[in-house]
């Protein structure tokens, strides 16, 4: 007697009671293994976090940068002053360092990242004529950035940074590593330009940005001074 192929396939595809028990046992074992793996992974992560070096606490910000930012926060808190920052070439690095410090809100009021020229025009009301006449890396633009950062915030002091971090963008007159800083006070004469230009040399993009951020933080100290342009 012959059987239809479909009937044969249907009969052979049904597992026996013994096979069902084996499958259930295998699933249970897999669940136990998965639970153990999850526990092991969690323990591994906790162990790795516990072994992380202290430098990683600052999310890869250099310790010297956060240390100086901490001094700025403490000094301005003691002086009862609030601060603001307008950044171009540093792209928010100064603000990142300041806000890494616990209690920064006691002192830090506002920050402006105006990387592109149009952002300087739109966010800080820098005149397009000033940018076209003097260039975005100039005493005039840096001063306008700092002055307008004070006016657009509740800060007593604002520092602005604009420069050429490289590796391209420099020329003979303004080589890579040229950075301009300005410092504005709310109670100062707005017509008295307080700005200076520094040259850090072609020490690499990261090096230039770090040195610029460190210099800007120093200028945020209550008793800081800067050349008058």
PDB file of C-alpha atoms in Angstrom, residues 104-202:
ATOM      1  CA  UNK A 104      29.088  76.774  36.564  1.00  0.00           C
ATOM      2  CA  UNK A 105      25.565  78.215  36.430  1.00  0.00           C
ATOM      3  CA  UNK A 106      26.499  80.528  39.315  1.00  0.00           C
ATOM      4  CA  UNK A 107      28.786  82.369  36.911  1.00  0.00           C
ATOM      5  CA  UNK A 108      28.358  81.317  33.284  1.00  0.00           C
ATOM      6  CA  UNK A 109      25.497  83.192  31.647  1.00  0.00           C
ATOM      7  CA  UNK A 110      25.637  82.665  27.878  1.00  0.00           C
ATOM      8  CA  UNK A 111      27.713  81.373  25.010  1.00  0.00           C
ATOM      9  CA  UNK A 112      27.656  82.001  21.274  1.00  0.00           C
ATOM     10  CA  UNK A 113      29.294  79.726  18.719  1.00  0.00           C
ATOM     11  CA  UNK A 114      29.505  81.821  15.557  1.00  0.00           C
ATOM     12  CA  UNK A 115      31.740  79.732  13.357  1.00  0.00           C
ATOM     13  CA  UNK A 116      30.574  81.013   9.983  1.00  0.00           C
ATOM     14  CA  UNK A 117      30.560  84.673   9.002  1.00  0.00           C
ATOM     15  CA  UNK A 118      26.802  84.583   8.489  1.00  0.00           C
ATOM     16  CA  UNK A 119      26.380  83.283  12.041  1.00  0.00           C
ATOM     17  CA  UNK A 120      28.386  86.251  13.309  1.00  0.00           C
ATOM     18  CA  UNK A 121      26.038  88.531  11.408  1.00  0.00           C
ATOM     19  CA  UNK A 122      22.823  86.766  12.448  1.00  0.00           C
ATOM     20  CA  UNK A 123      23.569  85.928  16.089  1.00  0.00           C
ATOM     21  CA  UNK A 124      25.864  88.748  17.181  1.00  0.00           C
ATOM     22  CA  UNK A 125      24.837  91.531  14.801  1.00  0.00           C
ATOM     23  CA  UNK A 126      28.340  91.896  13.396  1.00  0.00           C
ATOM     24  CA  UNK A 127      28.281  94.254  10.442  1.00  0.00           C
ATOM     25  CA  UNK A 128      28.935  92.567   7.117  1.00  0.00           C
ATOM     26  CA  UNK A 129      30.907  95.657   6.110  1.00  0.00           C
ATOM     27  CA  UNK A 130      33.226  95.166   9.100  1.00  0.00           C
ATOM     28  CA  UNK A 131      33.809  91.521   8.183  1.00  0.00           C
ATOM     29  CA  UNK A 132      34.448  92.331   4.520  1.00  0.00           C
ATOM     30  CA  UNK A 133      36.723  95.267   5.351  1.00  0.00           C
ATOM     31  CA  UNK A 134      38.849  93.758   8.120  1.00  0.00           C
ATOM     32  CA  UNK A 135      38.279  90.013   7.743  1.00  0.00           C
ATOM     33  CA  UNK A 136      36.685  87.629  10.221  1.00  0.00           C
ATOM     34  CA  UNK A 137      40.031  87.187  12.002  1.00  0.00           C
ATOM     35  CA  UNK A 138      40.627  90.772  13.057  1.00  0.00           C
ATOM     36  CA  UNK A 139      40.635  93.055  16.075  1.00  0.00           C
ATOM     37  CA  UNK A 140      37.507  94.783  14.798  1.00  0.00           C
ATOM     38  CA  UNK A 141      35.461  91.591  14.468  1.00  0.00           C
ATOM     39  CA  UNK A 142      36.695  90.116  17.754  1.00  0.00           C
ATOM     40  CA  UNK A 143      35.813  93.318  19.590  1.00  0.00           C
ATOM     41  CA  UNK A 144      32.353  93.459  18.024  1.00  0.00           C
ATOM     42  CA  UNK A 145      31.790  89.819  19.015  1.00  0.00           C
ATOM     43  CA  UNK A 146      32.764  90.461  22.640  1.00  0.00           C
ATOM     44  CA  UNK A 147      30.848  93.724  22.926  1.00  0.00           C
ATOM     45  CA  UNK A 148      27.662  92.286  21.455  1.00  0.00           C
ATOM     46  CA  UNK A 149      27.949  89.135  23.586  1.00  0.00           C
ATOM     47  CA  UNK A 150      27.731  91.388  26.641  1.00  0.00           C
ATOM     48  CA  UNK A 151      24.763  93.263  25.213  1.00  0.00           C
ATOM     49  CA  UNK A 152      22.899  90.053  24.337  1.00  0.00           C
ATOM     50  CA  UNK A 153      23.381  88.493  27.773  1.00  0.00           C
ATOM     51  CA  UNK A 154      23.317  89.346  31.460  1.00  0.00           C
ATOM     52  CA  UNK A 155      27.081  88.944  31.704  1.00  0.00           C
ATOM     53  CA  UNK A 156      29.421  91.487  33.242  1.00  0.00           C
ATOM     54  CA  UNK A 157      32.357  90.272  31.139  1.00  0.00           C
ATOM     55  CA  UNK A 158      32.549  88.618  27.726  1.00  0.00           C
ATOM     56  CA  UNK A 159      35.522  87.234  25.843  1.00  0.00           C
ATOM     57  CA  UNK A 160      35.581  86.568  22.100  1.00  0.00           C
ATOM     58  CA  UNK A 161      37.873  84.306  20.088  1.00  0.00           C
ATOM     59  CA  UNK A 162      38.341  84.207  16.327  1.00  0.00           C
ATOM     60  CA  UNK A 163      41.276  82.683  14.503  1.00  0.00           C
ATOM     61  CA  UNK A 164      42.798  80.333  11.954  1.00  0.00           C
ATOM     62  CA  UNK A 165      43.190  76.820  13.347  1.00  0.00           C
ATOM     63  CA  UNK A 166      44.341  75.315  10.039  1.00  0.00           C
ATOM     64  CA  UNK A 167      45.547  73.316   8.374  1.00  0.00           C
ATOM     65  CA  UNK A 168      44.363  75.653   5.597  1.00  0.00           C
ATOM     66  CA  UNK A 169      43.063  79.213   5.559  1.00  0.00           C
ATOM     67  CA  UNK A 170      46.236  81.068   6.472  1.00  0.00           C
ATOM     68  CA  UNK A 171      48.343  83.440   4.389  1.00  0.00           C
ATOM     69  CA  UNK A 172      51.510  85.506   4.807  1.00  0.00           C
ATOM     70  CA  UNK A 173      49.719  88.256   6.700  1.00  0.00           C
ATOM     71  CA  UNK A 174      47.616  85.943   8.877  1.00  0.00           C
ATOM     72  CA  UNK A 175      49.267  82.514   8.993  1.00  0.00           C
ATOM     73  CA  UNK A 176      47.783  79.395  10.542  1.00  0.00           C
ATOM     74  CA  UNK A 177      47.894  79.785  14.317  1.00  0.00           C
ATOM     75  CA  UNK A 178      46.777  83.426  14.295  1.00  0.00           C
ATOM     76  CA  UNK A 179      44.076  84.008  16.916  1.00  0.00           C
ATOM     77  CA  UNK A 180      42.471  87.280  17.968  1.00  0.00           C
ATOM     78  CA  UNK A 181      40.936  87.844  21.403  1.00  0.00           C
ATOM     79  CA  UNK A 182      38.735  90.614  22.761  1.00  0.00           C
ATOM     80  CA  UNK A 183      37.444  91.328  26.257  1.00  0.00           C
ATOM     81  CA  UNK A 184      34.415  93.510  26.905  1.00  0.00           C
ATOM     82  CA  UNK A 185      33.005  94.741  30.206  1.00  0.00           C
ATOM     83  CA  UNK A 186      29.462  95.960  30.679  1.00  0.00           C
ATOM     84  CA  UNK A 187      30.618  98.991  32.651  1.00  0.00           C
ATOM     85  CA  UNK A 188      33.368  99.974  30.181  1.00  0.00           C
ATOM     86  CA  UNK A 189      33.373 102.495  27.363  1.00  0.00           C
ATOM     87  CA  UNK A 190      32.025 100.632  24.289  1.00  0.00           C
ATOM     88  CA  UNK A 191      34.214 102.777  22.043  1.00  0.00           C
ATOM     89  CA  UNK A 192      37.397 101.688  23.811  1.00  0.00           C
ATOM     90  CA  UNK A 193      38.537  98.617  21.883  1.00  0.00           C
ATOM     91  CA  UNK A 194      40.210  96.030  24.097  1.00  0.00           C
ATOM     92  CA  UNK A 195      41.630  93.295  21.881  1.00  0.00           C
ATOM     93  CA  UNK A 196      44.862  91.588  20.931  1.00  0.00           C
ATOM     94  CA  UNK A 197      46.253  89.226  18.321  1.00  0.00           C
ATOM     95  CA  UNK A 198      48.391  86.208  19.172  1.00  0.00           C
ATOM     96  CA  UNK A 199      50.325  83.768  17.046  1.00  0.00           C
ATOM     97  CA  UNK A 200      50.583  80.225  18.362  1.00  0.00           C
ATOM     98  CA  UNK A 201      52.378  78.961  15.265  1.00  0.00           C
ATOM     99  CA  UNK A 202      51.418  75.976  13.169  1.00  0.00           C
TER     100      UNK A 202
END
